[in-house]
Short mmCIF file of C-alpha atoms in Angstrom, two decimals:
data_model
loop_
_atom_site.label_atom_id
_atom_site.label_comp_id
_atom_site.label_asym_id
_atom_site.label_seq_id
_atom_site.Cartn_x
_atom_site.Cartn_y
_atom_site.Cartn_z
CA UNK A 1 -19.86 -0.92 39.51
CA UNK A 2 -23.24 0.91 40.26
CA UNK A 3 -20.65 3.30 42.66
CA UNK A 4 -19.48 4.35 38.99
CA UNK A 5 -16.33 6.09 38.44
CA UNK A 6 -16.02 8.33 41.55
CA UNK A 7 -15.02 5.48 44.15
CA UNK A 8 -12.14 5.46 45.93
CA UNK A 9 -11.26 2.04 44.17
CA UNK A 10 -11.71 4.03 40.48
CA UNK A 11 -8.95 6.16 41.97
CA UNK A 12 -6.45 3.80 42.50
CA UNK A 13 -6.92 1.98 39.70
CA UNK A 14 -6.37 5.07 37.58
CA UNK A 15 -3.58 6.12 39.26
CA UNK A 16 -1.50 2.99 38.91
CA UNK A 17 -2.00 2.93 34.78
CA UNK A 18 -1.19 6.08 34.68
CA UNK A 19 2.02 5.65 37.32
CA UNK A 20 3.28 2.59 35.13
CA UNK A 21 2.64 4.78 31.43
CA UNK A 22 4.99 7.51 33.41
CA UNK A 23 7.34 5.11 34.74
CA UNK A 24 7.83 2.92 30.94
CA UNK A 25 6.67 5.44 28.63
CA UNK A 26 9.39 8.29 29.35
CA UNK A 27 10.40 8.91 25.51
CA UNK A 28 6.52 9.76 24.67
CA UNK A 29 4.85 11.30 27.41
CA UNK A 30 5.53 13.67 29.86
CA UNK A 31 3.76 14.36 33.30
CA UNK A 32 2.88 17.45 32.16
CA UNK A 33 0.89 16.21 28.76
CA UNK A 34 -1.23 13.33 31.26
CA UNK A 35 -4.60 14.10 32.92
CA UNK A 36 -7.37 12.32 35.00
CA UNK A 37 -9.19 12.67 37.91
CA UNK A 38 -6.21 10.53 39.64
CA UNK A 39 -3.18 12.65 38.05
CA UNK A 40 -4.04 16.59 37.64
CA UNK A 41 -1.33 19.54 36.76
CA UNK A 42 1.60 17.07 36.86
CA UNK A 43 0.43 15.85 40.70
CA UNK A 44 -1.01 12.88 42.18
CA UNK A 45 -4.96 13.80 43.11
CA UNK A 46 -5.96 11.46 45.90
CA UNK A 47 -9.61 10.14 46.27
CA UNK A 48 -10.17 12.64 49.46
CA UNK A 49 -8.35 15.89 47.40
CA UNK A 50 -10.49 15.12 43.92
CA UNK A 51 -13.79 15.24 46.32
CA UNK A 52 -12.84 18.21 47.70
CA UNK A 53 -12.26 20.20 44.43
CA UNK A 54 -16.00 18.95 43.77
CA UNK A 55 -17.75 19.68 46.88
CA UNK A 56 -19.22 23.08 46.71
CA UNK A 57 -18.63 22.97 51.04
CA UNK A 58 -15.09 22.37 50.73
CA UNK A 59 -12.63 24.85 51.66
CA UNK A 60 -10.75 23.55 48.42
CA UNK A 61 -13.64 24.54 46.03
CA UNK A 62 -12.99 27.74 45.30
CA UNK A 63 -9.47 27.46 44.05
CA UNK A 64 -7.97 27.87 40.73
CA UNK A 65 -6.87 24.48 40.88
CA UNK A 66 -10.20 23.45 41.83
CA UNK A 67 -11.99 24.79 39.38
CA UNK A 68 -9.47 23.54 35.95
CA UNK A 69 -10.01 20.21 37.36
CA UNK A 70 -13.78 20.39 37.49
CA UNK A 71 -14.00 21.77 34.04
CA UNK A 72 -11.24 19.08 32.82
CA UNK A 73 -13.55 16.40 35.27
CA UNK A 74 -16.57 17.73 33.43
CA UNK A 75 -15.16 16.56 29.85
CA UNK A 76 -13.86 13.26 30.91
CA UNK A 77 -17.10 12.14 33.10
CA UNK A 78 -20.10 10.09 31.22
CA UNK A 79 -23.39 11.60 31.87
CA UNK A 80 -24.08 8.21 34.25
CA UNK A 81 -20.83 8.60 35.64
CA UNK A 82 -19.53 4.84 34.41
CA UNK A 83 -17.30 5.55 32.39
CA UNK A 84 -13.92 8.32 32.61
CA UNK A 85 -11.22 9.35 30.32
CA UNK A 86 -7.59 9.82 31.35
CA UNK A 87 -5.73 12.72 28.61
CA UNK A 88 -2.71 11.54 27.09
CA UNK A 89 -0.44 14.24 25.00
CA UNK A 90 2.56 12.58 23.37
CA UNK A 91 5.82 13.78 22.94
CA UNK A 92 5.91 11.69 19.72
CA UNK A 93 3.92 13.00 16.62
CA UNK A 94 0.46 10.57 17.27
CA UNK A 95 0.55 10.14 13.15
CA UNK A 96 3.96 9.18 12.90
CA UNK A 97 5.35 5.58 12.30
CA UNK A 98 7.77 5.37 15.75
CA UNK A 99 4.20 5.91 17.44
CA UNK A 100 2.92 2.37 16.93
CA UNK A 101 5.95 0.82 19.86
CA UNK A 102 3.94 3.54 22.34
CA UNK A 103 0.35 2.24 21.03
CA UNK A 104 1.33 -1.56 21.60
CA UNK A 105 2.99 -0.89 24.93
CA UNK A 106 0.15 1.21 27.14
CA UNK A 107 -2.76 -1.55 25.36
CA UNK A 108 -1.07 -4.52 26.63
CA UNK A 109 -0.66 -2.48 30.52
CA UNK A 110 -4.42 -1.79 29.79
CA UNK A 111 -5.21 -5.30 29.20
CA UNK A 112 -3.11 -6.52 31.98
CA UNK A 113 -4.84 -4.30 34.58
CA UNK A 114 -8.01 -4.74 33.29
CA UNK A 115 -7.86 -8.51 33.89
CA UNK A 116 -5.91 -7.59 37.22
CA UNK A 117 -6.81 -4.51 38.86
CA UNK A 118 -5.56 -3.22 42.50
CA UNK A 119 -8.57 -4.12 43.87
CA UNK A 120 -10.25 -7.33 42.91
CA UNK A 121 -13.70 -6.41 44.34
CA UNK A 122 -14.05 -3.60 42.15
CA UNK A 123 -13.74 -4.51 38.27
CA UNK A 124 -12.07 -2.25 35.89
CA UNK A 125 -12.26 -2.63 31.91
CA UNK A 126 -9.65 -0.35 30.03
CA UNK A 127 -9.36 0.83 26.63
CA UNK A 128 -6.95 3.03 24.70
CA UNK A 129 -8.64 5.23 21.58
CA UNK A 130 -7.60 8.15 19.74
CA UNK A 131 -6.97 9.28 16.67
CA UNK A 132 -3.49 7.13 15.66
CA UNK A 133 -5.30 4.09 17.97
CA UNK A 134 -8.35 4.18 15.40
CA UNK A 135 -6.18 4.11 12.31
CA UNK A 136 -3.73 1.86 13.99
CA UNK A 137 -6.48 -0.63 13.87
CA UNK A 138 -8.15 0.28 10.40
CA UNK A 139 -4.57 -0.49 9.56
CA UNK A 140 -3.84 -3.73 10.86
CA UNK A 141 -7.51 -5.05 9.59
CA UNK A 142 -6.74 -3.70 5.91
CA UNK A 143 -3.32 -5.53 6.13
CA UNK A 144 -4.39 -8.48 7.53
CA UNK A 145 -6.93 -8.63 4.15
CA UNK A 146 -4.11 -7.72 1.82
CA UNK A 147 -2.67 -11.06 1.23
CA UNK A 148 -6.59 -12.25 0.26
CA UNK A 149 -6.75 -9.29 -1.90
CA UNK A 150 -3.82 -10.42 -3.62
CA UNK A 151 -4.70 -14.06 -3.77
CA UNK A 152 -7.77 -13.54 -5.70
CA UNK A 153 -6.39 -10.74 -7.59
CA UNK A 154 -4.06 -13.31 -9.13
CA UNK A 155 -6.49 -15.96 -9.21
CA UNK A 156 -9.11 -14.11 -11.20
CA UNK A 157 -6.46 -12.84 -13.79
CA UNK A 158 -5.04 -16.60 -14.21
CA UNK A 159 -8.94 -17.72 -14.52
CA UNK A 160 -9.43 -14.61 -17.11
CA UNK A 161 -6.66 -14.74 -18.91
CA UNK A 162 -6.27 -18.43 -19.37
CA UNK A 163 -10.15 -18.75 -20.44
CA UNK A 164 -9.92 -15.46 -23.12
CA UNK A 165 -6.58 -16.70 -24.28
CA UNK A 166 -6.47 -20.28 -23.81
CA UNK A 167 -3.28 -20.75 -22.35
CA UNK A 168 -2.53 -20.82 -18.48
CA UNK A 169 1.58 -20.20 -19.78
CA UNK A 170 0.17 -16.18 -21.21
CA UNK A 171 -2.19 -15.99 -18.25
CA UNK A 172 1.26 -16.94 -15.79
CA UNK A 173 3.34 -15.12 -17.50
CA UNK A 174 1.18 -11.76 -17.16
CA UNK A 175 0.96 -11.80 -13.62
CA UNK A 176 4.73 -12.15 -13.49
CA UNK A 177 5.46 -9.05 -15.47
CA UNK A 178 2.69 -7.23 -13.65
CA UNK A 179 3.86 -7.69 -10.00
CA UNK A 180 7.32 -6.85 -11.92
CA UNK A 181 5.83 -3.59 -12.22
CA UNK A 182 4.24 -3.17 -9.20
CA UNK A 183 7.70 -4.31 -7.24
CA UNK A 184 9.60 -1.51 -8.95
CA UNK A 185 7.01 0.91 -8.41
CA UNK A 186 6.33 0.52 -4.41
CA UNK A 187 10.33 0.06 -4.48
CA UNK A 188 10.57 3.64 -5.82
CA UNK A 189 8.35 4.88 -3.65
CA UNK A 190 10.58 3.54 -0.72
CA UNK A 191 13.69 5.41 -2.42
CA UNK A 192 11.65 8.52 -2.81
CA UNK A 193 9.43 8.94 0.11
CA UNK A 194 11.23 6.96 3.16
CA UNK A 195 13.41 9.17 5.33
CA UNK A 196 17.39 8.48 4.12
CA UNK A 197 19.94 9.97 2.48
CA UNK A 198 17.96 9.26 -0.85
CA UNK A 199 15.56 10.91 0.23
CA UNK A 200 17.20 13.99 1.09
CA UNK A 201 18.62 13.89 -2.71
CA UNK A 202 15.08 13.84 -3.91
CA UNK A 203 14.64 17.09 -2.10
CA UNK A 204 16.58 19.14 -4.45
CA UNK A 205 13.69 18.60 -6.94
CA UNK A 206 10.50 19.11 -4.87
CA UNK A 207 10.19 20.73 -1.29
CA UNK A 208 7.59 18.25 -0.82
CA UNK A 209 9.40 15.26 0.33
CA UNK A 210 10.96 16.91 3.56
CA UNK A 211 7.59 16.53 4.91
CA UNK A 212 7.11 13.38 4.43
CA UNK A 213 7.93 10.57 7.22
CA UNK A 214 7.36 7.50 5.57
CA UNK A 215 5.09 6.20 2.97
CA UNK A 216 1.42 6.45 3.86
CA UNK A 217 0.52 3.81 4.99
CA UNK A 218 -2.84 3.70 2.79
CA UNK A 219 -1.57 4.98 -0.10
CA UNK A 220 -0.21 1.02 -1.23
CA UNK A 221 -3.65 -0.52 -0.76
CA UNK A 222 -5.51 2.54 -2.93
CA UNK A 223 -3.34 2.08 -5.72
CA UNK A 224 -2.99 -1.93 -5.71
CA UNK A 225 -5.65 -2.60 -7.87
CA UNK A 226 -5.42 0.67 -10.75
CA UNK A 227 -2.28 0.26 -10.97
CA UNK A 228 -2.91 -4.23 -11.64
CA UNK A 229 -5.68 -2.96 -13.79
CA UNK A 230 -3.44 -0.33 -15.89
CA UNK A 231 -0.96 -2.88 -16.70
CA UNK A 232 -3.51 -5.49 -17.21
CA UNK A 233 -4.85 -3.38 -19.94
CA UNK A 234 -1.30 -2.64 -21.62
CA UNK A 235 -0.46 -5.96 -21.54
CA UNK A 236 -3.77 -8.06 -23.27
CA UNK A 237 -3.86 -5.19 -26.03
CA UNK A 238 -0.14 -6.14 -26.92
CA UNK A 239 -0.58 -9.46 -26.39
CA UNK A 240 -3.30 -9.98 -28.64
CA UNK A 241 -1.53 -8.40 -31.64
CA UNK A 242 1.38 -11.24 -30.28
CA UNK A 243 -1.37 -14.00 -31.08
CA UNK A 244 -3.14 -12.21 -34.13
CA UNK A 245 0.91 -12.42 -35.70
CA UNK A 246 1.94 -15.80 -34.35
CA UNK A 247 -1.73 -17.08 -35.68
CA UNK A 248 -0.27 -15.85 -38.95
CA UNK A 249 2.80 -18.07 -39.11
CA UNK A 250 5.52 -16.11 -36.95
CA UNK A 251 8.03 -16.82 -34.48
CA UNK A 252 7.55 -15.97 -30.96
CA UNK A 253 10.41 -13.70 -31.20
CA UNK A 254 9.24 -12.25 -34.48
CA UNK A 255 5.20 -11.99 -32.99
CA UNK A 256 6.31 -9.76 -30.38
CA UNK A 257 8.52 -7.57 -32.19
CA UNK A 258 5.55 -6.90 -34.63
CA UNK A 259 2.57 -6.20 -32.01
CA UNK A 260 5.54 -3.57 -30.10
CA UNK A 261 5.58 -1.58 -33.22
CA UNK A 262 2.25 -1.91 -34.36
CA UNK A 263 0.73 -1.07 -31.18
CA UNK A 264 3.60 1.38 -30.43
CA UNK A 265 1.62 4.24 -31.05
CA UNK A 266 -1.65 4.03 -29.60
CA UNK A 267 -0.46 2.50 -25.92
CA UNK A 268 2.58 5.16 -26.18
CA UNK A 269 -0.35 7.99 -26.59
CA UNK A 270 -2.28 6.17 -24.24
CA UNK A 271 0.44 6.26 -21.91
CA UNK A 272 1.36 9.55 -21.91
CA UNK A 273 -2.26 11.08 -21.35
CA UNK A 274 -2.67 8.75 -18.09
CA UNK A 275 0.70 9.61 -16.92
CA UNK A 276 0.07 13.42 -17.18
CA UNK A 277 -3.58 13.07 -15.52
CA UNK A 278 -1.82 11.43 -12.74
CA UNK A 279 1.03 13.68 -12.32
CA UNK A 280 -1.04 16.36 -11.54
CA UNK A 281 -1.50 15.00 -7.88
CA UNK A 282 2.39 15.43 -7.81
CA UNK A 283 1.60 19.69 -7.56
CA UNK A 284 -0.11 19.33 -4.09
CA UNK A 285 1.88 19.68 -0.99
CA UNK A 286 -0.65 17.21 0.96
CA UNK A 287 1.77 13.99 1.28
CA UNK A 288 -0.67 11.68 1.00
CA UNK A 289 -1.91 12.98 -2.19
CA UNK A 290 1.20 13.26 -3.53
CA UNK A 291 2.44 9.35 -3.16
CA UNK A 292 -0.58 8.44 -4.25
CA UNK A 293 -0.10 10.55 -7.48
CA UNK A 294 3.69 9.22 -7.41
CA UNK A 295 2.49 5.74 -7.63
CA UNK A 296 -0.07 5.95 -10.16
CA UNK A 297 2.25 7.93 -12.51
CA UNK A 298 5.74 5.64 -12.13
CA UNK A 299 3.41 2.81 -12.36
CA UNK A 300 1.73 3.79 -15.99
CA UNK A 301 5.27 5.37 -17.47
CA UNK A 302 6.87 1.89 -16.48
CA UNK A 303 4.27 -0.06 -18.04
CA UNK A 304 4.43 1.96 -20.42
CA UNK A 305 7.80 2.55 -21.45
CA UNK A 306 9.65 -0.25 -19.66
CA UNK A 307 7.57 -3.50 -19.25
CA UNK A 308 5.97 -3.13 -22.67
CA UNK A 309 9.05 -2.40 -24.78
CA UNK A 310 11.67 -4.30 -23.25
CA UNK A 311 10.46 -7.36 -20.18
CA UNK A 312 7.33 -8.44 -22.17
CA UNK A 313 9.45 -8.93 -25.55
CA UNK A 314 12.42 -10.10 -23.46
CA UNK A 315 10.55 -12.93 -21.43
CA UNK A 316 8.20 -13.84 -24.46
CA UNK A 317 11.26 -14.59 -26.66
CA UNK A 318 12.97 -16.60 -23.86
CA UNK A 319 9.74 -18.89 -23.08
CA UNK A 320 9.76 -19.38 -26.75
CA UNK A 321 10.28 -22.56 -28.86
CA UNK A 322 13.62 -22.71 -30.96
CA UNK A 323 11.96 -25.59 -32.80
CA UNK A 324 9.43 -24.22 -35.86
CA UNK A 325 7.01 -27.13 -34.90
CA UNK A 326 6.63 -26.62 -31.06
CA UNK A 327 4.93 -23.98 -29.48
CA UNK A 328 6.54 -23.29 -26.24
CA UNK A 329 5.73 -22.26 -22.93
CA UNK A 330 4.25 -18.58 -24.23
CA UNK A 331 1.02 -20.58 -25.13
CA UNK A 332 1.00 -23.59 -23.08
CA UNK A 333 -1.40 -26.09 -23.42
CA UNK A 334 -2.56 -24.46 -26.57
CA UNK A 335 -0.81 -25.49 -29.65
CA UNK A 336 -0.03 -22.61 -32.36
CA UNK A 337 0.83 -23.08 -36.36
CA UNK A 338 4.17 -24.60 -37.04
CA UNK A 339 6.47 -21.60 -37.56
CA UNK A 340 6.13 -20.61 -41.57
CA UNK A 341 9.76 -19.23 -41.98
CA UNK A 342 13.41 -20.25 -40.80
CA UNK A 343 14.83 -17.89 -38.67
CA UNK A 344 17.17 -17.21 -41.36
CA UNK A 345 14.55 -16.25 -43.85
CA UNK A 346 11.91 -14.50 -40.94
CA UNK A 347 15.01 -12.13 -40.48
CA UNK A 348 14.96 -10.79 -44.34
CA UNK A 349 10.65 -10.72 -43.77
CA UNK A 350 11.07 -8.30 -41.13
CA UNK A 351 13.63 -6.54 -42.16
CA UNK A 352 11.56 -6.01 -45.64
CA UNK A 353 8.93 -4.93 -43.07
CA UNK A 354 6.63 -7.40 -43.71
CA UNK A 355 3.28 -7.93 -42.00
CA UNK A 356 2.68 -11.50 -43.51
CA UNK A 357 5.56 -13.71 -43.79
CA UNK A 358 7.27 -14.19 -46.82
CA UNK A 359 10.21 -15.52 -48.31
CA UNK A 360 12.57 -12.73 -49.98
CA UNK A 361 15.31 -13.30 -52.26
CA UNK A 362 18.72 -11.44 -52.29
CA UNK A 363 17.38 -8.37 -53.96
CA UNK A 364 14.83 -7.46 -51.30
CA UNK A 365 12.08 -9.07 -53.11
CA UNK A 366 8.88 -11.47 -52.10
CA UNK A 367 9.27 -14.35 -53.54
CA UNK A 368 5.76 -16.13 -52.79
CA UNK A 369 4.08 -16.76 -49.47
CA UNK A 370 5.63 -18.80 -47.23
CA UNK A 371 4.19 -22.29 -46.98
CA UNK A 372 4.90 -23.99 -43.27
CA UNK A 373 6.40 -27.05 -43.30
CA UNK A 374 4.72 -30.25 -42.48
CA UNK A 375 4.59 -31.08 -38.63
#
């Protein structure tokens, strides 16, 4: 309107948003913590009263009142006088999760009275901003992406995987024992971090946690892909000490048990130093860091010491074949060496501590190679 935002119209249409955010909103704002040129020092400020406190003739100029509202008037006035702000204080913390019912409330009164405003002649367009509104709605457009993120995290690991290894069963059976991972480590985070009586447990062993409200809501997307990455990394380096032993005549079962000891020590050590790097963003008191440090730490020690020793072996042995000339699921479509030793006789191999299989007699001693039977 070329009138801008000092007509009489602007008035009322600022005063009835504000009247219905009073009237619906009573658990987050407060008369006191609202202010606009329509609604000043918890009162009503008519079109004729808010002139008056601006009209250097007015008898009303000179007051105290008067002069707070021009300074406040001052503030929330564009420079072309189009546009106006209306003050909102809330009762609720503005970072805090139970603020988002108060966000999605006074937007959809904005929208409605912007399409429908007390006076049809004279057009209103309304908008809420702030500092939750803005991350509100980085929020809600990171989200919205998260299920792509996923999708083509998954599909680029199956395409990886499958190609380097040859087998779409490994490259499947990865991303299960990954997002394993990943479940238990955003489900500790819930136990840790989310207000509960867990949470007050937790207490006892860091003052930290009282302060926090919830788990930030950022702090999942940051540490999506290191921690898919980390355990990405764990996994191929024992799996292909898996392939280099099944190559070599082995049973699944055996295969795994082989690469877990042989590669014990350097994704242990590994392991360890990435878990204490990341623990050290446990020592801040800043929330945020700290869940983010939480994550990346629980993550790498249950890769490390949990997936890797125990679900990887466990899942690999089950998706292996109990007959010595069929490969099994592990390495689906690819087809490995017929199995060089019956169980029977792999059992005295390993237990010898053989790399190789062998057969061993009674004594403890290699007989010869082992020679796999015909398919």
């Amino acid at each position: 309107d070329p009138a801008g935002v000092l007509p009489r119209q602007y008035f009322q249409a600022e005063n009835a948003i504000i009247q219905q955010i009073l009237a619906s909103e009573t658990k987050d704002v407060a008369p006191s913590s609202i202010a606009g040129l329509s609604f000043f020092h918890e009162k009503n400020v008519s079109f004729e009263t808010g002139m008056q406190y601006l009209d250097p003739a007015s008898a009303l100029f000179s007051s105290g009142v008067a002069g707070s509202y021009r300074i406040k008037a001052a503030a929330m006035i564009s420079p072309d006088r189009s546009t106006s702000m209306v003050g909102i204080e809330t009762i609720t913390p503005p970072n805090s999760e139970s603020i988002v019912g108060f966000v999605l409330s006074v937007r959809d009164k904005l929208i409605a009275m912007s399409a429908k405003p007390p006076d049809p002649a004279f057009p209103v367009k309304m908008h809420l901003f702030g500092a939750y509104t803005t991350t509100y709605d980085v929020q809600m457009s990171l989200y919205a992406i998260v299920p792509i993120e996923i999708g083509v995290t998954v599909a680029i690991v199956l395409i990886i995987i499958g190609a380097s290894f040859g087998s779409l069963g490994l490259a499947l059976r990865l991303v299960y024992t990954v997002f394993t991972s990943l479940a238990w480590t955003y489900g500790l985070m819930v136990l840790v971090y989310q207000p509960g009586e867990a949470q007050r447990g937790f207490e006892k062993l860091t003052p930290t946690l009282s302060y926090s409200t919830g788990i930030y809501w950022i702090v999942p997307i940051m540490s999506f892909s290191i921690l898919v990455g980390l355990a990405l990394d764990y996994d191929i380096f024992l799996m292909s000490r898996v392939i280099e032993f099944r190559r070599m005549g082995w049973s699944d079962r055996a295969s795994v048990c082989l690469a877990v000891e042989k590669t014990a020590g350097i994704i242990t050590a590994a392991g360890l130093i990435m878990s204490i790097s990341f623990a050290g963003l446990l020592i801040p008191k800043t929330v945020v860091l700290n869940q983010y440090g939480f994550a990346l730490f629980i993550g790498v020690a249950l890769d490390t010491f949990v997936i890797r020793t125990v679900l990887v072996p466990a899942v690999v042995t089950a998706l292996g074949s109990t007959s010595r000339n069929a490969s099994g699921l592990n390495w689906w479509p690819t087809r490995m060496p017929v199995v060089a030793l019956s169980p029977e006789d792999e059992e005295r191999a390993l237990m010898a501590g053989l790399w190789a299989p062998a057969l061993i007699d009674d004594l403890g001693a290699v007989i010869s190679p082992a020679v796999p039977p015909t398919a």
